[in-house]
Coordinates of N, CA and C in Angstrom, one line a residue:
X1 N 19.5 -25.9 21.7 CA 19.8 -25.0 20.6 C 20.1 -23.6 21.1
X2 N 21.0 -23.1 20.8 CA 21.6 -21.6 21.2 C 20.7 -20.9 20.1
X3 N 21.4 -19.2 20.0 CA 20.4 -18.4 19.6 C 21.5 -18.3 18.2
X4 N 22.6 -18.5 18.6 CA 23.4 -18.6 16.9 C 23.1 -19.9 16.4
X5 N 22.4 -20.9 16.6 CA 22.2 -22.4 15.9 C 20.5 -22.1 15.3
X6 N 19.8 -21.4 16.2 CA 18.6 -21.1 15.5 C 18.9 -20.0 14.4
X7 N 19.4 -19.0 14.4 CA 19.7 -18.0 13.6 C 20.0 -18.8 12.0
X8 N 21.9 -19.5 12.2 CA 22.0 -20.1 10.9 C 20.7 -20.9 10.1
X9 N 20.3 -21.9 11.6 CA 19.5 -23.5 10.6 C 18.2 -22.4 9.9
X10 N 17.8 -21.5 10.4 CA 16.5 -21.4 9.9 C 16.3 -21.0 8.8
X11 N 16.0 -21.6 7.7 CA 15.6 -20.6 6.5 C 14.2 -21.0 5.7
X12 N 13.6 -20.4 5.0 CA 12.3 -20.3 4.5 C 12.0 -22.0 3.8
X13 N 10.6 -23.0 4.8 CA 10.8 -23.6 3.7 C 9.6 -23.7 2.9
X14 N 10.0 -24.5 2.2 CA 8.5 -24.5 0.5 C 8.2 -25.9 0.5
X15 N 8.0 -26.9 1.6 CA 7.6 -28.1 1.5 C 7.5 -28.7 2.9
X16 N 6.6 -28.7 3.1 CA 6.0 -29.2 4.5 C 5.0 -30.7 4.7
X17 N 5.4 -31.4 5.7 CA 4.7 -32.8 5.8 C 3.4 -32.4 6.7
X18 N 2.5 -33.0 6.5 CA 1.0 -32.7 7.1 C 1.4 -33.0 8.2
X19 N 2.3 -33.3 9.3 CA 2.2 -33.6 10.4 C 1.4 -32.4 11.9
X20 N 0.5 -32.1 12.3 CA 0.1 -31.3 13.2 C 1.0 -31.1 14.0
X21 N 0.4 -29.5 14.2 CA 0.9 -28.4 14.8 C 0.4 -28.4 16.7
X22 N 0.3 -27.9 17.7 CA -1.2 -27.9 18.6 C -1.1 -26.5 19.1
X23 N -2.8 -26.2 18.8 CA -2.7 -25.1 19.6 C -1.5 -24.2 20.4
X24 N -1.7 -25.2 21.3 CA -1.0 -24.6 22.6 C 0.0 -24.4 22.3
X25 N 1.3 -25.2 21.5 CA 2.6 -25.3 21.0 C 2.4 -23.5 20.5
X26 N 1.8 -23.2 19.5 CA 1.2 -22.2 19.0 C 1.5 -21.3 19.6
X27 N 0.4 -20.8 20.2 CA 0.5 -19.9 21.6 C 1.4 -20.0 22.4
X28 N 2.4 -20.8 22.7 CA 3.6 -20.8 23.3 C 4.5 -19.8 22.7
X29 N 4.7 -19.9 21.7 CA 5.4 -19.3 20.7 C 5.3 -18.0 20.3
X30 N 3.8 -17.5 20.3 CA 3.2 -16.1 19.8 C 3.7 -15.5 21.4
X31 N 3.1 -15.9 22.6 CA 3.0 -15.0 23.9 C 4.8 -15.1 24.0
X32 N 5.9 -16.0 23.9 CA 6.9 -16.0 24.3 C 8.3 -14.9 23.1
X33 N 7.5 -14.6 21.7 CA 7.8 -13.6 21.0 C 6.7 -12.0 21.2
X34 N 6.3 -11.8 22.3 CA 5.7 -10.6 22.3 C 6.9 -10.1 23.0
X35 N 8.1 -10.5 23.5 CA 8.5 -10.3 24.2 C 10.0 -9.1 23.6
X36 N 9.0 -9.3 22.2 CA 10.4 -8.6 21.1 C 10.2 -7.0 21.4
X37 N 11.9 -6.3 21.0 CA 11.6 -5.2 20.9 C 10.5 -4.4 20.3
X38 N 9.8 -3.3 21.2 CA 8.8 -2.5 20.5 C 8.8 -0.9 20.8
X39 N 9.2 -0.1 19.8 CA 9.3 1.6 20.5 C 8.1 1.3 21.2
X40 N 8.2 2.4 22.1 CA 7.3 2.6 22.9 C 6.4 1.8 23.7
X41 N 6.7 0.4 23.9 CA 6.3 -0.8 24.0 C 4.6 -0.4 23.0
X42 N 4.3 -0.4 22.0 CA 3.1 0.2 21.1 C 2.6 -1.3 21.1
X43 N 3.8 -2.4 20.6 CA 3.1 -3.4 20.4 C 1.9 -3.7 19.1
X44 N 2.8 -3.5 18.2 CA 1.5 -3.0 17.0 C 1.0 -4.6 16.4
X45 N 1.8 -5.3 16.3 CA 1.8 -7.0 15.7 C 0.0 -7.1 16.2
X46 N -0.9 -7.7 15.3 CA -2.1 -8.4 15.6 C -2.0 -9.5 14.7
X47 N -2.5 -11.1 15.6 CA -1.3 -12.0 14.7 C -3.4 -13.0 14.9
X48 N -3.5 -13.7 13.9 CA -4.3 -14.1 13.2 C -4.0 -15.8 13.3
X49 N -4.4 -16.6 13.7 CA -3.6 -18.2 13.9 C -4.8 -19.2 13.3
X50 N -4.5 -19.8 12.0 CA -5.3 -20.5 11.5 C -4.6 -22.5 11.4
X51 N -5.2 -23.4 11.7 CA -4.7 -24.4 12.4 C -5.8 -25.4 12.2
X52 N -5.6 -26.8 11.9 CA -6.3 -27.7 11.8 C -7.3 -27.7 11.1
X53 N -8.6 -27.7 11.6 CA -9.9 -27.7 11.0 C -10.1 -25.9 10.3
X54 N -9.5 -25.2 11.0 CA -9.5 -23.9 10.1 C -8.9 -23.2 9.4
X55 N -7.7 -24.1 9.3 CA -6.9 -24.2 7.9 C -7.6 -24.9 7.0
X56 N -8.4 -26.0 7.1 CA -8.9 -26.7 5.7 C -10.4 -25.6 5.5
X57 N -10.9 -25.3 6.7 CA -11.9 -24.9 6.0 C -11.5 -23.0 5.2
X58 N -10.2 -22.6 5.4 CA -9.6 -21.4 4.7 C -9.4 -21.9 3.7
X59 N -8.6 -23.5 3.4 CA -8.5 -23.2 2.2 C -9.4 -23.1 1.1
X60 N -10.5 -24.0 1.8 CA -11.8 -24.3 0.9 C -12.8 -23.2 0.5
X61 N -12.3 -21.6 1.2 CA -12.6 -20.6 1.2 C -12.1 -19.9 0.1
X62 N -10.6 -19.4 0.3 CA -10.0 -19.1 -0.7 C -10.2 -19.8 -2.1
X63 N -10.3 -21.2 -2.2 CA -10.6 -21.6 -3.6 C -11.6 -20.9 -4.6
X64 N -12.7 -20.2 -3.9 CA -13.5 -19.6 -4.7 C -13.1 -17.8 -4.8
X65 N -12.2 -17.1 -4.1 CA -11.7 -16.1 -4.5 C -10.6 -15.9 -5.1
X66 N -10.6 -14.5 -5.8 CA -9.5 -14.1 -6.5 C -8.3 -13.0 -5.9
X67 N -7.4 -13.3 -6.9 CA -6.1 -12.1 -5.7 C -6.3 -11.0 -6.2
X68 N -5.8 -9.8 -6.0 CA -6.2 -8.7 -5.8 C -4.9 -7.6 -6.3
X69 N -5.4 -6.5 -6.0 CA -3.9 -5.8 -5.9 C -2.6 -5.9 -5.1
X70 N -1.5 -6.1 -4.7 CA -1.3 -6.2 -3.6 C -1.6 -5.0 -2.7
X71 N -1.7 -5.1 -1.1 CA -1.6 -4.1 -0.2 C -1.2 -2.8 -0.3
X72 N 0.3 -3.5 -0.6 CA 1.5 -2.7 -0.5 C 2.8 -3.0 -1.3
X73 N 3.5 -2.2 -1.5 CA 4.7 -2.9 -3.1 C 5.5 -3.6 -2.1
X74 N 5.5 -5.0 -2.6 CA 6.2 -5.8 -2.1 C 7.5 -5.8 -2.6
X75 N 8.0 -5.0 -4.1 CA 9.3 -4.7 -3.7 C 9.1 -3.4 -4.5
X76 N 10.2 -2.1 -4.3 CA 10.1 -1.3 -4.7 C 9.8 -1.5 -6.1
X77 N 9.6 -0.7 -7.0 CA 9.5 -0.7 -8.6 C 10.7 -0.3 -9.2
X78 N 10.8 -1.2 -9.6 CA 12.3 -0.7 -10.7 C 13.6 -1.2 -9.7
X79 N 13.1 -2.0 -9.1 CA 14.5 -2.6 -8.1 C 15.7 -2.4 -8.4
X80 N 16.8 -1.6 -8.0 CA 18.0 -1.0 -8.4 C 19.1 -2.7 -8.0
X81 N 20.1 -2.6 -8.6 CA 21.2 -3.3 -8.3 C 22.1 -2.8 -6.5
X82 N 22.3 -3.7 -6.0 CA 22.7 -5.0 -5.9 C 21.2 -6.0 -5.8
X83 N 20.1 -5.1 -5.6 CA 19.4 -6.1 -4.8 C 18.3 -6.6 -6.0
X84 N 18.1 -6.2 -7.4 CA 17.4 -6.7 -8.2 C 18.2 -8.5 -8.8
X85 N 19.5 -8.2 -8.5 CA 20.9 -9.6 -8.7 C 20.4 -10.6 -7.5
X86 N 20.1 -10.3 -6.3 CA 20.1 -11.1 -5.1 C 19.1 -11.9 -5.1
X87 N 18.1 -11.0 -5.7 CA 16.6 -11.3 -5.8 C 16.2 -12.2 -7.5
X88 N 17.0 -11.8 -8.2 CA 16.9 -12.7 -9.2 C 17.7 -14.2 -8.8
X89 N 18.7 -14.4 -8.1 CA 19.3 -15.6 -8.3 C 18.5 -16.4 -7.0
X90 N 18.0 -15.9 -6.2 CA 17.6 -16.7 -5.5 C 16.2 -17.8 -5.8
X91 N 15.4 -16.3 -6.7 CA 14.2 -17.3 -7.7 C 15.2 -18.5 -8.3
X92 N 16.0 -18.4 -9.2 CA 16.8 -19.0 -10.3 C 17.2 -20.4 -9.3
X93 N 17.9 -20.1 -8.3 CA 18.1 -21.2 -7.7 C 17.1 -22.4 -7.0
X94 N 15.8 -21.7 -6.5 CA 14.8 -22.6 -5.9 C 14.0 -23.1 -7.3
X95 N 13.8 -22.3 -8.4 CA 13.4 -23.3 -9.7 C 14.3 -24.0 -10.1
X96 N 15.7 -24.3 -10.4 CA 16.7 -25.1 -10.4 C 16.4 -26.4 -9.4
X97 N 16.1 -25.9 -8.3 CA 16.1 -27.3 -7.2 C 15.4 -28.4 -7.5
X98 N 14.3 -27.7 -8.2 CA 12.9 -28.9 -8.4 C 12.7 -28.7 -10.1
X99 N 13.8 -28.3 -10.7 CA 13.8 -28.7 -12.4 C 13.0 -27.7 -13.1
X100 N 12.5 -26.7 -12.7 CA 12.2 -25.4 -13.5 C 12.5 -24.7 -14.7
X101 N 12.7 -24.5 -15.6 CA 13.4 -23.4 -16.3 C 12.8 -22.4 -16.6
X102 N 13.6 -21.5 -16.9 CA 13.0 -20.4 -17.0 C 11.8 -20.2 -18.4
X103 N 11.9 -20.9 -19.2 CA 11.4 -20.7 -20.4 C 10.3 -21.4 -19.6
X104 N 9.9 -22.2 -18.4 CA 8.5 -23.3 -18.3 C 8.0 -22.5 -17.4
X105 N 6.9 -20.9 -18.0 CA 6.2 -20.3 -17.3 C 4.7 -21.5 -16.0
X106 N 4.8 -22.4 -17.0 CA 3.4 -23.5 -16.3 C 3.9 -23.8 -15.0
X107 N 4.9 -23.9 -15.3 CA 5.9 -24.4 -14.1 C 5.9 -23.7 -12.7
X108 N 6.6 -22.3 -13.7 CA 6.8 -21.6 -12.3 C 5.4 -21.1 -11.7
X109 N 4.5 -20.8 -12.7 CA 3.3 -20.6 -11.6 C 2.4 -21.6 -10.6
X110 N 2.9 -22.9 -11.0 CA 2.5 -24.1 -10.3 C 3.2 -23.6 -9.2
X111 N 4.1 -23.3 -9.1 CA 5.0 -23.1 -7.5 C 4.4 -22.5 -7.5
X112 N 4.5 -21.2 -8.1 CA 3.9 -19.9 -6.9 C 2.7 -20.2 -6.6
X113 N 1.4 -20.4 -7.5 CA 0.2 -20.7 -6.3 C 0.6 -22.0 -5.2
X114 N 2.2 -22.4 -4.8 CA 1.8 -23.2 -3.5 C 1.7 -22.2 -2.2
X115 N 2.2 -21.5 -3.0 CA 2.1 -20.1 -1.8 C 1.2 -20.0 -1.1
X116 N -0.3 -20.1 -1.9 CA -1.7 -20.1 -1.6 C -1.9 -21.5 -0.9
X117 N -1.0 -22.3 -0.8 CA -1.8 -23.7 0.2 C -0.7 -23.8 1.5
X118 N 0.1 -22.5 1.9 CA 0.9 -22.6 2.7 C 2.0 -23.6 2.8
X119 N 2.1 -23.5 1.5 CA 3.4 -25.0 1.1 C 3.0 -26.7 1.4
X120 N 1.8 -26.7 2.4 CA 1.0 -28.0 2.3 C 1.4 -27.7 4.1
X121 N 1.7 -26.6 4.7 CA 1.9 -26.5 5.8 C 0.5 -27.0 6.9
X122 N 0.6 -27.6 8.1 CA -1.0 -27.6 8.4 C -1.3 -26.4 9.2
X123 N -0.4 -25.5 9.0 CA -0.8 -24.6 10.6 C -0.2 -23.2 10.1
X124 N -0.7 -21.8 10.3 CA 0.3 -20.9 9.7 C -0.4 -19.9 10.8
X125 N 0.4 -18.6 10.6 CA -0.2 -17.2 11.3 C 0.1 -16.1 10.4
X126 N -1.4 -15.0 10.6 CA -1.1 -13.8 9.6 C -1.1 -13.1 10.0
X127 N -0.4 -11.8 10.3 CA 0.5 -10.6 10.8 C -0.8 -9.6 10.0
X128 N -1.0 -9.1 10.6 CA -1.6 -7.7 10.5 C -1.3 -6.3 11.5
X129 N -1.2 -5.3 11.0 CA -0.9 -4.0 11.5 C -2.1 -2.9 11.4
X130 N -2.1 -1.7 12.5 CA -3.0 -1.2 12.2 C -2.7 -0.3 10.9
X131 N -3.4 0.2 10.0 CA -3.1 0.9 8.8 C -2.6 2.1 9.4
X132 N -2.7 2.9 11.0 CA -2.4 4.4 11.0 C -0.7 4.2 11.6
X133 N -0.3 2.9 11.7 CA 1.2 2.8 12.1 C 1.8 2.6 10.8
X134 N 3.4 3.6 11.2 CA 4.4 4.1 10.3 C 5.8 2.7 9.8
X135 N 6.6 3.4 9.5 CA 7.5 2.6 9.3 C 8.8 1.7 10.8
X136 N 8.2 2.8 11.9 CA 8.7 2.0 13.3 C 8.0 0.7 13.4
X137 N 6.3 1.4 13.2 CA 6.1 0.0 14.0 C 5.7 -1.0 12.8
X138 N 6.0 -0.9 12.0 CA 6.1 -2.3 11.1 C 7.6 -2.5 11.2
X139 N 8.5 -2.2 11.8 CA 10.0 -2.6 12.3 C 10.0 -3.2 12.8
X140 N 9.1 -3.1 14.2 CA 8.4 -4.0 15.5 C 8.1 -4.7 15.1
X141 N 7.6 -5.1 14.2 CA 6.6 -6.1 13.9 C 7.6 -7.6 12.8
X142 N 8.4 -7.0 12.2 CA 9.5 -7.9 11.8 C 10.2 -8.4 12.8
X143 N 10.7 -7.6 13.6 CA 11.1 -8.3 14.9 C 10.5 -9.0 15.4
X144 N 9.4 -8.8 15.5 CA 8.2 -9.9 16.6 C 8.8 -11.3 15.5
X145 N 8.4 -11.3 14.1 CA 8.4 -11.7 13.1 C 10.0 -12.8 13.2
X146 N 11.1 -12.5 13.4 CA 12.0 -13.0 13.4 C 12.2 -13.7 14.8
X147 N 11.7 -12.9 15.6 CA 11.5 -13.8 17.3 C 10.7 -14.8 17.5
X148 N 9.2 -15.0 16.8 CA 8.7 -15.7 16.4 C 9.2 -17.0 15.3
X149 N 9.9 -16.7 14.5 CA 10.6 -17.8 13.9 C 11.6 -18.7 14.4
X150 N 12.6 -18.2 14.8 CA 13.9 -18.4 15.8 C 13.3 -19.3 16.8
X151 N 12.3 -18.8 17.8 CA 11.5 -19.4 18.4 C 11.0 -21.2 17.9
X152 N 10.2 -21.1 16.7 CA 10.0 -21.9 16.3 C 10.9 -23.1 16.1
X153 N 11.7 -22.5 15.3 CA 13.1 -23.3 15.0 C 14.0 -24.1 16.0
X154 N 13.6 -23.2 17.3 CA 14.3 -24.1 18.5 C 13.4 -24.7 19.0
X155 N 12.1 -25.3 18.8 CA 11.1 -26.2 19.0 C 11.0 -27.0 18.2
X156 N 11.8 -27.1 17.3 CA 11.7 -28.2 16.2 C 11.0 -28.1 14.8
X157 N 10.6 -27.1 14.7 CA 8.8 -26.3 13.9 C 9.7 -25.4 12.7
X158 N 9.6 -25.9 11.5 CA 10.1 -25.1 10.2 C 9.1 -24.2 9.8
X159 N 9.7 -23.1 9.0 CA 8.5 -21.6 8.9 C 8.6 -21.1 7.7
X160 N 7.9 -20.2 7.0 CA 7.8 -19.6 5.7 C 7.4 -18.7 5.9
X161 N 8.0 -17.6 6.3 CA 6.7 -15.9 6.0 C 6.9 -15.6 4.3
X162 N 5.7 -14.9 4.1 CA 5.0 -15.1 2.7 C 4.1 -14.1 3.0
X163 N 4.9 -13.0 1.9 CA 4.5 -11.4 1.5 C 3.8 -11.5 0.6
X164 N 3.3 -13.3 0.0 CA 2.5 -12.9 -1.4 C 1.2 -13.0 -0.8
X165 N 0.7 -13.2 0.3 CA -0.7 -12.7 0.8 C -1.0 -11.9 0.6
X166 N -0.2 -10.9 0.5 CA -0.1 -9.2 0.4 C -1.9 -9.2 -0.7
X167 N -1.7 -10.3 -1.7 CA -2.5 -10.2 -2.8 C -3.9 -10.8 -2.2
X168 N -4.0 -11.4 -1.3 CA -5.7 -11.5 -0.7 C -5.7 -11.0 0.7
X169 N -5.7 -9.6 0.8 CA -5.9 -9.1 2.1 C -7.1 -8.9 2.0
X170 N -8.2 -8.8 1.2 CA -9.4 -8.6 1.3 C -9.7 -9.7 1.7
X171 N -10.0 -11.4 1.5 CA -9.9 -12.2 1.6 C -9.3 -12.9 3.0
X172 N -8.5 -12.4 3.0 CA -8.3 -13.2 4.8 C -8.4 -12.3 5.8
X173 N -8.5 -10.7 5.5 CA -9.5 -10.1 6.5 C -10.8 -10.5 6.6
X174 N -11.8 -11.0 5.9 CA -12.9 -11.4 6.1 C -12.9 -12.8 6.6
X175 N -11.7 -13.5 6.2 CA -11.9 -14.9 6.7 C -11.7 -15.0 8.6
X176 N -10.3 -14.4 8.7 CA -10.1 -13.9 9.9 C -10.7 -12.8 10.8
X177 N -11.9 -12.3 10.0 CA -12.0 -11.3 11.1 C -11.6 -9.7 11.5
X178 N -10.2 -9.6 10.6 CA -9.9 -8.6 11.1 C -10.2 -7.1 10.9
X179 N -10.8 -6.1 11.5 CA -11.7 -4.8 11.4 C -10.9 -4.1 9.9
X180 N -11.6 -3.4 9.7 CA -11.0 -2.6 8.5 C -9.9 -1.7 9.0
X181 N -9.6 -1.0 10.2 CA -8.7 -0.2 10.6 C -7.1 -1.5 10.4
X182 N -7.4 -2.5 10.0 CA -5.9 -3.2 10.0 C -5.5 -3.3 8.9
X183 N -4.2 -3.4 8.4 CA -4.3 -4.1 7.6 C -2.9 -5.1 7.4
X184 N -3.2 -6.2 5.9 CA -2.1 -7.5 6.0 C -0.4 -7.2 6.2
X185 N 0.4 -7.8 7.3 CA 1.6 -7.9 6.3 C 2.0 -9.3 5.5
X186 N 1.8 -10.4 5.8 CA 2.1 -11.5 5.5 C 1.6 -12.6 6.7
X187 N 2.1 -13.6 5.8 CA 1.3 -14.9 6.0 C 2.8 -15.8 6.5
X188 N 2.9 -16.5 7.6 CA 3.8 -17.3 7.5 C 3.3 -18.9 8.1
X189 N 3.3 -19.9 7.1 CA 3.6 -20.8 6.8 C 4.1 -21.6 8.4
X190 N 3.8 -22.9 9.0 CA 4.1 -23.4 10.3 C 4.1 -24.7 10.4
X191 N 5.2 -25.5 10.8 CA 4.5 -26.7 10.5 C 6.3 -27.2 10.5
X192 N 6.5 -28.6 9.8 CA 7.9 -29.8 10.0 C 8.0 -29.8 8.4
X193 N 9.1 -29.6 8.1 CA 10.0 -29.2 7.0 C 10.0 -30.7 6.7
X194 N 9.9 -31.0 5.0 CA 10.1 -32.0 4.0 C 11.1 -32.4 4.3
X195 N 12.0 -33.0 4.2 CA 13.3 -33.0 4.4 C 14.0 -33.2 3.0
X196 N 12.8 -34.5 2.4 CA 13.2 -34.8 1.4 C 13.0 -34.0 0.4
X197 N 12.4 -32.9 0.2 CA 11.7 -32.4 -0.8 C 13.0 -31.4 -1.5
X198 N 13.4 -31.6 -2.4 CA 14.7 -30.9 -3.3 C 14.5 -29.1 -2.9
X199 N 13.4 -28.9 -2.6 CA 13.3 -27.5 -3.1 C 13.9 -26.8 -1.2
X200 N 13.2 -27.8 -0.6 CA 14.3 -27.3 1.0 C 15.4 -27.2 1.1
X201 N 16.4 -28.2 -0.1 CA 17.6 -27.8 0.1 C 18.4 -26.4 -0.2
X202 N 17.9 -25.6 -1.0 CA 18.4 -24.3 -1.1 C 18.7 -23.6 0.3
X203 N 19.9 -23.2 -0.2 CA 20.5 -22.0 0.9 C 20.6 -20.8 0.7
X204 N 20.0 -19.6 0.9 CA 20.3 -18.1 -0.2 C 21.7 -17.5 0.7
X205 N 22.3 -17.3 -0.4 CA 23.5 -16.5 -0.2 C 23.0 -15.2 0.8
X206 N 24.5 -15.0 1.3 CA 24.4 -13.4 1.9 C 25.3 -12.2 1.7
X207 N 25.7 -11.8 1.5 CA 26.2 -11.1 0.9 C 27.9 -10.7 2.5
X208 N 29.4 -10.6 2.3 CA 30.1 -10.7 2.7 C 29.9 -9.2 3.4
X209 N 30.6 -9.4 4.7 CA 30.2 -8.4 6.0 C 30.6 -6.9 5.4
X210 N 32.1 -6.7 4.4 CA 32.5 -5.5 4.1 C 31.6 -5.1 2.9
X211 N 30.3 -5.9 2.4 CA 29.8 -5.1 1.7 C 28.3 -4.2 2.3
X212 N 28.2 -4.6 3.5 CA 27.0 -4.2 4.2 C 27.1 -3.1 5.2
X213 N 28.2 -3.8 5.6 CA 28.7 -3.0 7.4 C 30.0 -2.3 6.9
X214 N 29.9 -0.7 7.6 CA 31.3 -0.4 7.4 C 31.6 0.4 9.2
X215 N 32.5 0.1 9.8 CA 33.2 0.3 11.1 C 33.8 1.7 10.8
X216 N 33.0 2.9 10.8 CA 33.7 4.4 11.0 C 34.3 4.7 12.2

């Protein structure tokens, strides 16, 4: 697989088969995406790897807490157009896949808490930064974030990053360990894509190159 065949195939998925992940596969992947751009090589990414036996015992953790505020606004307030349209149809389309409507609130929150079981993924990693880095190096750290995926993808390994952790960073700082000087960005999901599962089939649009990019 080239780096344009991982780019297209990869996209977020929301249904994963219990098949294990291994460590090491793991760590192949984390040490071989440090390799992403970073100003000042800072290297801010602190990545958090929960897996097998400590995935079940997180989840069995989480079951007894509650979510929280999030961290950080996961999307601005008052989301202006184009991007409150992009962000609406793409919900609209993954509840479409698996028979949602909009009027079946039971529904849609059934999905969203799968968020909280990592899509049934067995293996995931959580991105934390230190709280005194700015807007570079949480740049760095999407990159790491997208090298680490791409990565994946050309191992055969489907992924989900998932901003709604944002809502138990108290909670998997303590589960993970990590000092109070850090704090969450997301949670992404690891593991062999459903295939069959309706809700993987979605593709999110992108928007055409002259409305993004303009050549002065």
């Amino acid at each position: 697989m080239d780096v344009t065949e991982a780019v297209t195939q990869r996209k977020s998925i929301r249904a994963f088969l219990p098949d294990p992940v291994s460590d090491e596969k793991i760590a192949e992947l984390l040490k071989t995406a440090s390799r992403s751009p970073s100003g000042g090589n800072v290297q801010p990414w602190r990545i958090y790897v929960v897996n097998g036996a400590s995935m079940q015992r997180f989840r069995e953790f989480l079951s007894s807490r509650q979510p929280g505020p999030p961290a950080y606004d996961i999307y601005p307030p008052n989301l202006p157009e184009p991007y409150r349209s992009s962000r609406f149809k793409i919900g609209e389309d993954m509840y479409a896949s698996i028979g949602v409507t909009r009027e079946d609130k039971a529904g849609r929150l059934q999905q969203f808490a799968k968020n909280l079981d990592f899509f049934g993924a067995p293996a995931a990693i959580f991105c934390f930064v230190d709280r005194i880095m700015g807007p570079p190096q949480w740049s760095d750290l999407g990159m790491f974030l997208q090298t680490f995926m791409l990565l994946a993808q050309e191992a055969g390994l489907a992924t989900c990053p998932q901003e709604a952790w944002a809502v138990h960073e108290e909670a998997v700082a303590e589960f993970v360990g990590a000092p109070e000087g850090q704090r969450i960005f997301c949670g992404v999901a690891v593991g062999t894509a459903d295939e069959d599962a309706p809700i993987n089939s979605v593709q999110s649009e992108r928007e055409p190159l002259d409305v993004f990019a303009a050549f002065v």
